[in-house]
CSV table of C-alpha atoms and ligand atoms in Angstrom, one decimal:
chain,number,residue,atom,x,y,z
A,1,MET,CA,28.6,95.0,-7.6
A,2,LYS,CA,26.3,93.4,-10.1
A,3,VAL,CA,27.4,92.6,-13.6
A,4,THR,CA,24.5,94.7,-14.9
A,5,GLU,CA,25.7,97.7,-12.9
A,6,HIS,CA,29.3,97.2,-14.2
A,7,LEU,CA,27.9,97.3,-17.7
A,8,GLU,CA,25.8,100.4,-17.1
A,9,LYS,CA,28.7,102.1,-15.4
A,10,ALA,CA,30.9,101.4,-18.4
A,11,GLU,CA,28.6,103.6,-20.5
A,12,GLY,CA,29.3,101.8,-23.7
A,13,LYS,CA,33.0,101.2,-23.1
A,14,PRO,CA,33.6,97.5,-23.8
A,15,LEU,CA,34.6,95.5,-20.7
A,16,PHE,CA,37.1,92.7,-20.5
A,17,SER,CA,36.2,89.6,-18.4
A,18,PHE,CA,37.3,86.0,-18.2
A,19,GLU,CA,36.5,82.6,-16.9
A,20,ILE,CA,38.7,80.3,-14.9
A,21,VAL,CA,38.4,76.6,-14.0
A,22,PRO,CA,39.2,75.6,-10.4
A,23,PRO,CA,42.4,73.6,-10.2
A,24,LYS,CA,42.3,69.8,-9.4
A,25,LYS,CA,42.0,69.1,-5.7
A,26,GLY,CA,45.4,69.0,-4.0
A,27,SER,CA,46.6,72.1,-5.9
A,28,ASN,CA,47.7,75.3,-4.4
A,29,ILE,CA,45.7,78.5,-4.8
A,30,ASN,CA,48.9,80.3,-5.8
A,31,ASP,CA,48.9,78.3,-9.0
A,32,LEU,CA,45.6,79.8,-9.8
A,33,TYR,CA,46.7,83.3,-8.8
A,34,ALA,CA,49.7,82.9,-11.2
A,35,ASN,CA,47.3,82.7,-14.1
A,36,VAL,CA,45.0,85.5,-12.8
A,37,ASP,CA,47.7,88.0,-11.9
A,38,PRO,CA,48.8,88.8,-15.5
A,39,LEU,CA,45.2,89.6,-16.5
A,40,MET,CA,44.4,92.0,-13.7
A,41,GLU,CA,46.2,95.0,-15.5
A,42,PHE,CA,43.2,94.9,-17.9
A,43,ASN,CA,40.8,95.7,-15.1
A,44,PRO,CA,38.3,92.9,-15.4
A,45,PRO,CA,35.2,94.0,-13.4
A,46,PHE,CA,34.3,90.4,-12.9
A,47,ILE,CA,35.8,86.9,-13.2
A,48,ASP,CA,33.8,83.7,-13.6
A,49,VAL,CA,34.7,80.5,-11.8
A,50,THR,CA,33.3,77.3,-13.3
A,51,THR,CA,31.9,74.4,-11.3
A,52,SER,CA,32.7,70.9,-12.3
A,53,ARG,CA,30.3,68.2,-11.5
A,54,GLU,CA,31.1,64.9,-10.0
A,55,GLU,CA,32.7,62.1,-12.0
A,56,TYR,CA,33.6,58.5,-11.6
A,57,VAL,CA,37.2,57.5,-10.8
A,58,TYR,CA,38.5,53.9,-10.8
A,59,ILE,CA,40.8,52.9,-8.0
A,60,GLU,CA,42.8,49.7,-8.3
A,61,LYS,CA,42.7,47.4,-5.3
A,62,ASP,CA,44.0,43.8,-5.4
A,63,GLY,CA,43.8,43.7,-9.1
A,64,LEU,CA,40.2,44.9,-9.2
A,65,PHE,CA,38.9,48.3,-9.9
A,66,ASP,CA,36.7,50.0,-7.4
A,67,ARG,CA,34.4,52.8,-8.8
A,68,LYS,CA,34.1,55.9,-6.7
A,69,ILE,CA,32.3,59.1,-7.4
A,70,THR,CA,34.0,62.4,-6.6
A,71,ARG,CA,34.4,66.0,-7.6
A,72,MET,CA,37.9,66.5,-9.0
A,73,ARG,CA,37.7,70.3,-9.0
A,74,PRO,CA,35.8,71.5,-6.0
A,75,GLY,CA,36.2,74.8,-4.3
A,76,THR,CA,34.3,77.2,-6.7
A,77,VAL,CA,32.7,79.4,-4.0
A,78,GLY,CA,35.9,79.4,-1.9
A,79,ILE,CA,37.9,80.5,-4.9
A,80,CYS,CA,35.4,83.2,-5.6
A,81,ALA,CA,35.7,84.5,-2.1
A,82,SER,CA,39.5,84.5,-2.3
A,83,LEU,CA,39.5,86.3,-5.7
A,84,GLN,CA,37.2,89.0,-4.3
A,85,TYR,CA,39.4,89.4,-1.2
A,86,LYS,CA,42.7,89.4,-3.1
A,87,TYR,CA,41.9,91.5,-6.2
A,88,ASN,CA,38.8,93.5,-5.1
A,89,VAL,CA,37.0,92.2,-8.2
A,90,ASP,CA,33.6,90.6,-8.5
A,91,ALA,CA,33.9,86.9,-8.7
A,92,ILE,CA,31.0,84.8,-10.1
A,93,PRO,CA,30.5,81.2,-9.2
A,94,HIS,CA,28.7,79.0,-11.7
A,95,VAL,CA,25.9,77.2,-10.0
A,96,LEU,CA,24.8,73.9,-11.4
A,97,CYS,CA,21.6,71.8,-11.3
A,98,GLY,CA,23.6,68.7,-12.0
A,99,GLY,CA,24.8,66.8,-8.9
A,100,PHE,CA,23.1,69.1,-6.4
A,101,THR,CA,19.8,68.8,-4.5
A,102,LYS,CA,17.7,71.9,-4.0
A,103,GLU,CA,18.8,72.0,-0.4
A,104,GLU,CA,22.5,71.8,-1.2
A,105,THR,CA,21.9,74.7,-3.7
A,106,GLU,CA,20.2,76.7,-1.0
A,107,TYR,CA,23.1,76.2,1.4
A,108,LEU,CA,25.5,77.2,-1.4
A,109,LEU,CA,23.5,80.4,-2.1
A,110,VAL,CA,23.5,81.2,1.7
A,111,ASP,CA,27.3,80.8,1.6
A,112,CYS,CA,27.5,83.1,-1.4
A,113,HIS,CA,25.4,85.7,0.4
A,114,TYR,CA,27.6,85.6,3.5
A,115,LEU,CA,30.7,86.0,1.4
A,116,GLY,CA,29.5,89.1,-0.4
A,117,ILE,CA,29.1,87.5,-3.8
A,118,ASP,CA,26.6,89.5,-5.8
A,119,ASN,CA,26.5,87.5,-9.1
A,120,LEU,CA,25.8,83.9,-10.0
A,121,VAL,CA,25.6,82.1,-13.3
A,122,ALA,CA,22.8,79.6,-13.2
A,123,LEU,CA,23.4,76.5,-15.4
A,124,ARG,CA,21.9,73.1,-15.8
A,125,GLY,CA,25.3,71.4,-16.3
A,126,ASP,CA,26.2,68.7,-18.8
A,127,PRO,CA,25.5,65.0,-18.4
A,128,MET,CA,28.0,63.2,-16.3
A,129,LYS,CA,31.1,62.0,-18.1
A,130,GLY,CA,30.3,58.7,-19.9
A,131,GLU,CA,26.5,59.3,-19.7
A,132,LYS,CA,24.5,60.3,-22.7
A,133,TYR,CA,21.7,62.3,-21.1
A,134,PHE,CA,21.5,64.7,-18.3
A,135,VAL,CA,20.0,63.2,-15.1
A,136,PRO,CA,19.2,65.5,-12.3
A,137,ALA,CA,20.2,64.6,-8.7
A,138,GLU,CA,17.4,63.1,-6.7
A,139,GLY,CA,15.6,66.2,-5.4
A,140,GLY,CA,17.6,68.5,-7.7
A,141,HIS,CA,16.6,70.7,-10.6
A,142,SER,CA,16.2,69.5,-14.2
A,143,PHE,CA,16.7,72.8,-16.0
A,144,ALA,CA,18.6,76.1,-15.5
A,145,ILE,CA,15.3,77.9,-15.3
A,146,ASP,CA,14.4,76.1,-12.1
A,147,LEU,CA,17.7,77.3,-10.6
A,148,VAL,CA,16.9,80.9,-11.8
A,149,LYS,CA,13.6,80.7,-10.0
A,150,GLN,CA,15.2,79.3,-6.8
A,151,ILE,CA,17.7,82.2,-6.7
A,152,ARG,CA,15.0,84.7,-7.4
A,153,ASN,CA,12.9,83.3,-4.6
A,154,MET,CA,15.7,83.6,-2.2
A,155,ASN,CA,16.1,87.2,-3.3
A,156,GLU,CA,12.5,87.6,-2.1
A,157,GLY,CA,13.2,85.8,1.2
A,158,GLN,CA,11.5,82.6,0.1
A,159,PHE,CA,13.5,79.6,1.2
A,160,LEU,CA,12.7,76.0,0.5
A,161,HIS,CA,11.1,75.5,3.9
A,162,GLY,CA,9.1,78.8,3.8
A,163,ASN,CA,9.4,82.5,4.0
A,164,VAL,CA,12.1,84.2,6.1
A,165,GLU,CA,12.1,87.7,7.4
A,166,MET,CA,15.4,89.0,6.2
A,167,LYS,CA,17.1,92.3,7.2
A,168,HIS,CA,19.8,91.8,4.6
A,169,LYS,CA,18.2,90.1,1.7
A,170,PRO,CA,20.5,88.8,-1.0
A,171,ASP,CA,20.0,90.5,-4.3
A,172,PHE,CA,21.9,88.2,-6.7
A,173,CYS,CA,22.3,89.3,-10.3
A,174,ILE,CA,21.8,86.2,-12.4
A,175,GLY,CA,23.5,85.2,-15.6
A,176,VAL,CA,22.4,82.4,-17.8
A,177,ALA,CA,23.9,80.6,-20.8
A,178,GLY,CA,23.0,81.3,-24.5
A,179,TYR,CA,24.0,79.3,-27.6
A,180,PRO,CA,24.6,81.2,-30.8
A,181,GLU,CA,24.9,77.9,-32.6
A,182,LYS,CA,22.1,76.1,-30.6
A,183,HIS,CA,22.5,73.9,-27.6
A,184,ILE,CA,23.3,70.4,-28.6
A,185,GLU,CA,20.0,69.0,-27.2
A,186,ALA,CA,17.7,71.6,-28.6
A,187,PRO,CA,15.5,70.6,-31.5
A,188,SER,CA,16.1,74.0,-33.2
A,189,LEU,CA,17.8,77.3,-32.7
A,190,ASP,CA,14.4,79.0,-32.4
A,191,GLU,CA,13.2,76.5,-29.8
A,192,ASP,CA,16.5,77.1,-27.9
A,193,LEU,CA,15.9,80.8,-28.0
A,194,ARG,CA,12.4,80.4,-26.7
A,195,ARG,CA,13.9,78.5,-23.8
A,196,LEU,CA,16.4,81.3,-23.3
A,197,LYS,CA,13.5,83.8,-23.2
A,198,GLU,CA,11.9,81.7,-20.5
A,199,LYS,CA,15.0,81.9,-18.4
A,200,VAL,CA,15.1,85.7,-18.8
A,201,ASP,CA,11.4,86.0,-18.1
A,202,ALA,CA,12.0,83.9,-14.9
A,203,GLY,CA,14.5,86.5,-13.7
A,204,ALA,CA,17.9,86.2,-15.5
A,205,ASP,CA,19.6,89.5,-15.7
A,206,TYR,CA,22.1,88.8,-18.5
A,207,VAL,CA,23.3,86.1,-20.9
A,208,VAL,CA,26.8,84.9,-21.6
A,209,THR,CA,27.2,82.9,-24.7
A,210,GLN,CA,28.9,79.6,-25.4
A,211,MET,CA,32.1,80.1,-27.4
A,212,PHE,CA,31.9,80.6,-31.1
A,213,PHE,CA,34.4,81.4,-33.9
A,214,ASP,CA,32.1,82.9,-36.5
A,215,ASN,CA,30.9,86.3,-35.3
A,216,GLN,CA,28.0,86.3,-37.8
A,217,ARG,CA,26.5,83.6,-35.6
A,218,TYR,CA,26.6,85.9,-32.6
A,219,PHE,CA,25.2,88.8,-34.6
A,220,ARG,CA,22.3,86.8,-35.8
A,221,PHE,CA,21.7,85.3,-32.4
A,222,VAL,CA,21.5,88.8,-30.8
A,223,GLU,CA,19.2,89.9,-33.5
A,224,ALA,CA,16.9,86.9,-33.1
A,225,ALA,CA,16.9,87.3,-29.3
A,226,ARG,CA,15.9,91.0,-29.6
A,227,GLU,CA,13.2,90.1,-32.1
A,228,ILE,CA,11.5,87.7,-29.5
A,229,GLY,CA,11.8,90.3,-26.7
A,230,ILE,CA,15.0,89.3,-24.9
A,231,THR,CA,16.3,92.7,-23.9
A,232,VAL,CA,19.0,91.9,-21.3
A,233,PRO,CA,22.7,92.2,-22.2
A,234,ILE,CA,24.2,89.3,-24.2
A,235,ILE,CA,27.9,89.0,-23.5
A,236,PRO,CA,29.9,87.1,-26.1
A,237,GLY,CA,32.2,84.4,-24.8
A,238,ILE,CA,35.2,83.4,-27.0
A,239,LYS,CA,38.1,81.1,-26.7
A,240,PRO,CA,41.4,81.3,-28.5
A,241,VAL,CA,42.4,78.1,-30.2
A,242,ALA,CA,45.6,76.9,-28.5
A,243,VAL,CA,46.5,73.4,-29.8
A,244,LYS,CA,45.9,71.5,-33.0
A,245,ARG,CA,43.6,69.0,-31.2
A,246,HIS,CA,41.1,71.8,-30.6
A,247,LEU,CA,40.0,71.3,-34.3
A,248,GLN,CA,38.4,68.1,-33.2
A,249,ILE,CA,37.7,68.7,-29.5
A,250,LEU,CA,35.9,72.1,-29.7
A,251,PRO,CA,33.3,71.2,-32.3
A,252,GLN,CA,32.7,67.9,-30.6
A,253,VAL,CA,32.2,69.3,-27.1
A,254,PHE,CA,30.7,72.7,-27.8
A,255,TRP,CA,28.8,71.9,-31.0
A,256,LEU,CA,30.3,74.8,-33.0
A,257,ASP,CA,31.5,75.5,-36.6
A,258,MET,CA,34.9,76.9,-37.3
A,259,PRO,CA,35.6,79.1,-40.3
A,260,SER,CA,37.5,77.3,-43.1
A,261,SER,CA,40.3,79.9,-43.1
A,262,LEU,CA,41.0,79.2,-39.4
A,263,ILE,CA,40.9,75.5,-40.0
A,264,LYS,CA,43.3,75.7,-42.8
A,265,ASP,CA,45.7,77.9,-40.8
A,266,ILE,CA,45.7,75.5,-37.9
A,267,GLU,CA,46.1,72.4,-40.1
A,268,THR,CA,49.1,73.9,-41.8
A,269,ALA,CA,50.7,75.3,-38.7
A,270,LYS,CA,54.1,73.7,-38.0
A,271,ASP,CA,53.6,73.1,-34.2
A,272,ASN,CA,51.3,74.0,-31.3
A,273,LYS,CA,53.3,77.1,-30.6
A,274,ALA,CA,52.3,78.3,-34.0
A,275,VAL,CA,48.7,77.3,-33.4
A,276,ARG,CA,48.7,79.3,-30.2
A,277,GLN,CA,49.8,82.4,-32.1
A,278,ILE,CA,47.1,81.8,-34.8
A,279,GLY,CA,44.6,81.5,-32.0
A,280,VAL,CA,45.7,84.8,-30.5
A,281,GLU,CA,45.6,86.6,-33.8
A,282,PHE,CA,42.2,85.2,-34.7
A,283,ALA,CA,40.8,86.2,-31.3
A,284,ILE,CA,42.1,89.7,-31.6
A,285,GLN,CA,40.3,90.2,-34.9
A,286,GLN,CA,37.2,88.5,-33.5
A,287,SER,CA,37.2,90.7,-30.4
A,288,LYS,CA,37.6,93.9,-32.3
A,289,GLU,CA,34.7,93.0,-34.6
A,290,LEU,CA,32.5,92.1,-31.7
A,291,ILE,CA,33.2,95.4,-30.0
A,292,GLU,CA,32.5,97.3,-33.2
A,293,PHE,CA,29.2,95.5,-33.3
A,294,GLY,CA,28.4,96.8,-29.9
A,295,ALA,CA,29.2,93.9,-27.6
A,296,PRO,CA,29.1,95.3,-24.0
A,297,CYS,CA,31.9,93.1,-22.9
A,298,VAL,CA,34.1,90.3,-24.3
A,299,HIS,CA,34.4,87.3,-22.0
A,300,TYR,CA,37.3,84.9,-22.5
A,301,TYR,CA,37.4,81.3,-21.7
A,302,SER,CA,40.9,81.0,-20.3
A,303,MET,CA,41.0,77.3,-19.3
A,304,GLY,CA,44.2,77.4,-17.5
A,305,LYS,CA,47.2,79.3,-18.9
A,306,SER,CA,46.5,83.0,-19.4
A,307,ASP,CA,49.5,84.1,-21.6
A,308,ASN,CA,47.3,84.0,-24.8
A,309,ILE,CA,44.4,85.9,-23.1
A,310,LYS,CA,47.0,88.5,-22.0
A,311,ALA,CA,48.3,88.8,-25.6
A,312,ILE,CA,44.8,89.4,-26.9
A,313,ALA,CA,43.8,91.8,-24.1
A,314,SER,CA,46.9,93.9,-24.8
A,315,GLU,CA,45.8,94.5,-28.3
A,316,VAL,CA,42.1,95.0,-27.7
A,317,PHE,CA,41.6,96.7,-24.3
B,1,FAD,P1,19.2,74.8,-19.9
B,1,FAD,O1,19.0,76.3,-20.1
B,1,FAD,O2,18.4,74.1,-18.8
B,1,FAD,O3,19.0,74.1,-21.3
B,1,FAD,C1,19.4,72.8,-21.5
B,1,FAD,C2,18.6,72.2,-22.7
B,1,FAD,O4,17.3,72.0,-22.4
B,1,FAD,C3,18.6,73.1,-23.9
B,1,FAD,O5,18.7,72.3,-25.1
B,1,FAD,C4,17.3,73.9,-23.8
B,1,FAD,O6,16.8,74.3,-25.1
B,1,FAD,C5,16.4,72.8,-23.2
B,1,FAD,N1,15.4,73.3,-22.3
B,1,FAD,C6,15.4,74.3,-21.4
B,1,FAD,N2,14.3,74.3,-20.7
B,1,FAD,C7,13.6,73.3,-21.0
B,1,FAD,C8,12.3,72.8,-20.6
B,1,FAD,N3,11.6,73.4,-19.7
B,1,FAD,N4,11.8,71.7,-21.2
B,1,FAD,C9,12.5,71.0,-22.2
B,1,FAD,N5,13.7,71.5,-22.7
B,1,FAD,C10,14.2,72.6,-22.1
B,1,FAD,N6,28.9,73.4,-17.4
B,1,FAD,C11,29.4,73.0,-16.2
B,1,FAD,O7,29.3,71.8,-15.9
B,1,FAD,N7,30.0,73.9,-15.4
B,1,FAD,C12,30.2,75.2,-15.7
B,1,FAD,O8,30.7,76.0,-15.0
B,1,FAD,C13,29.6,75.7,-17.0
B,1,FAD,N8,29.7,77.0,-17.4
B,1,FAD,C14,29.1,77.4,-18.5
B,1,FAD,C15,29.2,78.8,-18.9
B,1,FAD,C16,28.6,79.2,-20.1
B,1,FAD,C17,28.7,80.7,-20.4
B,1,FAD,C18,28.0,78.3,-20.9
B,1,FAD,C19,27.4,78.7,-22.2
B,1,FAD,C20,27.9,76.9,-20.6
B,1,FAD,C21,28.5,76.5,-19.4
B,1,FAD,N9,28.4,75.1,-19.0
B,1,FAD,C22,29.0,74.7,-17.8
B,1,FAD,C23,27.8,74.2,-19.9
B,1,FAD,C24,26.3,73.9,-19.6
B,1,FAD,O9,26.1,73.4,-18.3
B,1,FAD,C25,25.8,73.0,-20.6
B,1,FAD,O10,25.8,73.5,-21.9
B,1,FAD,C26,24.4,72.3,-20.3
B,1,FAD,O11,24.3,71.2,-21.2
B,1,FAD,C27,23.2,73.2,-20.5
B,1,FAD,O12,23.2,74.2,-19.6
B,1,FAD,P2,22.1,75.4,-19.6
B,1,FAD,O13,22.2,76.1,-18.4
B,1,FAD,O14,22.2,76.1,-20.9
B,1,FAD,O15,20.7,74.5,-19.6
């Protein structure tokens, strides 16, 4: 079922959803299930599975380092299929421009269609680790909007080599990313919103936001989006702080501000166990306020261990 249908069916009751990251290759799928299992009692209608792009690894050979390119966390679509099968939940693969040619994307979409995946999140992807700017794969897309268009075209039976008569057309519901605090590369928040509107006009059905800690930013973002005619659901994505180092890492990677009270609490916490608890309490308040505002769903970035997400969901849903 589509995300938009889940939201409609909920009739205003806020939904709980979360995102997981595929384990590093060589891991067992049961390790992943161990983190998903505890969250299923909160009836997530959908679970997102991220896609990690390729990276360089350095392998020592005879005292010299050989540089190889590899994907350390492959398996997104396979994981989605296994989640759908095991839990009877909609699993949503994140589809990236970065690292994929248009043909590879087409084959991936065909796999998703065969596997009964109804939803996709279309993303550009970040620059490769160690690179400053995003460079598309040769023959790949440069912006998420191009991916949205490719998916929409396939919904219409238009493949890269031409039109195909299809008895069972895919009808993918498409999510795209939104940034309440602006995407790092955008020249302004208004310009970024204009780009978001282009993605929606091209066929995106809903928006999921980058994580944020200041709800006012989300409220203003939704307001500004509505003002320029973005009418699709805007799902807030949040992440509980879990370790002290998040104070440096999260603003650096996700280009976000943290409220001073939260910063102070984390700084004065005696250890990471205390920080994890602070993160849980903050996220509970944040979630409640988002729901009061009318957020249709709260989406949690679980990034591995799910005990903190479970603690939050127990209080909120
Ligand atoms: P776009 O929408 O293409 O925007 C990228 C930048 O270009 C923005 O600054 C935008 O304003 C600008 N722009 C857009 N269109 C144009 C245009 N035509 N001309 C000029 N400028 C333009 N990354 C991963 O690698 N894997 C994941 O699984 C993943 N999941 C994510 C999930 C969510 C909910 C979010 C919010 C982000 C996720 N990301 C993921 C990160 C994302 O890939 C990066 O933030 C990336 O840098 C931008 O992706 P986008 O889809 O927002 O890009």
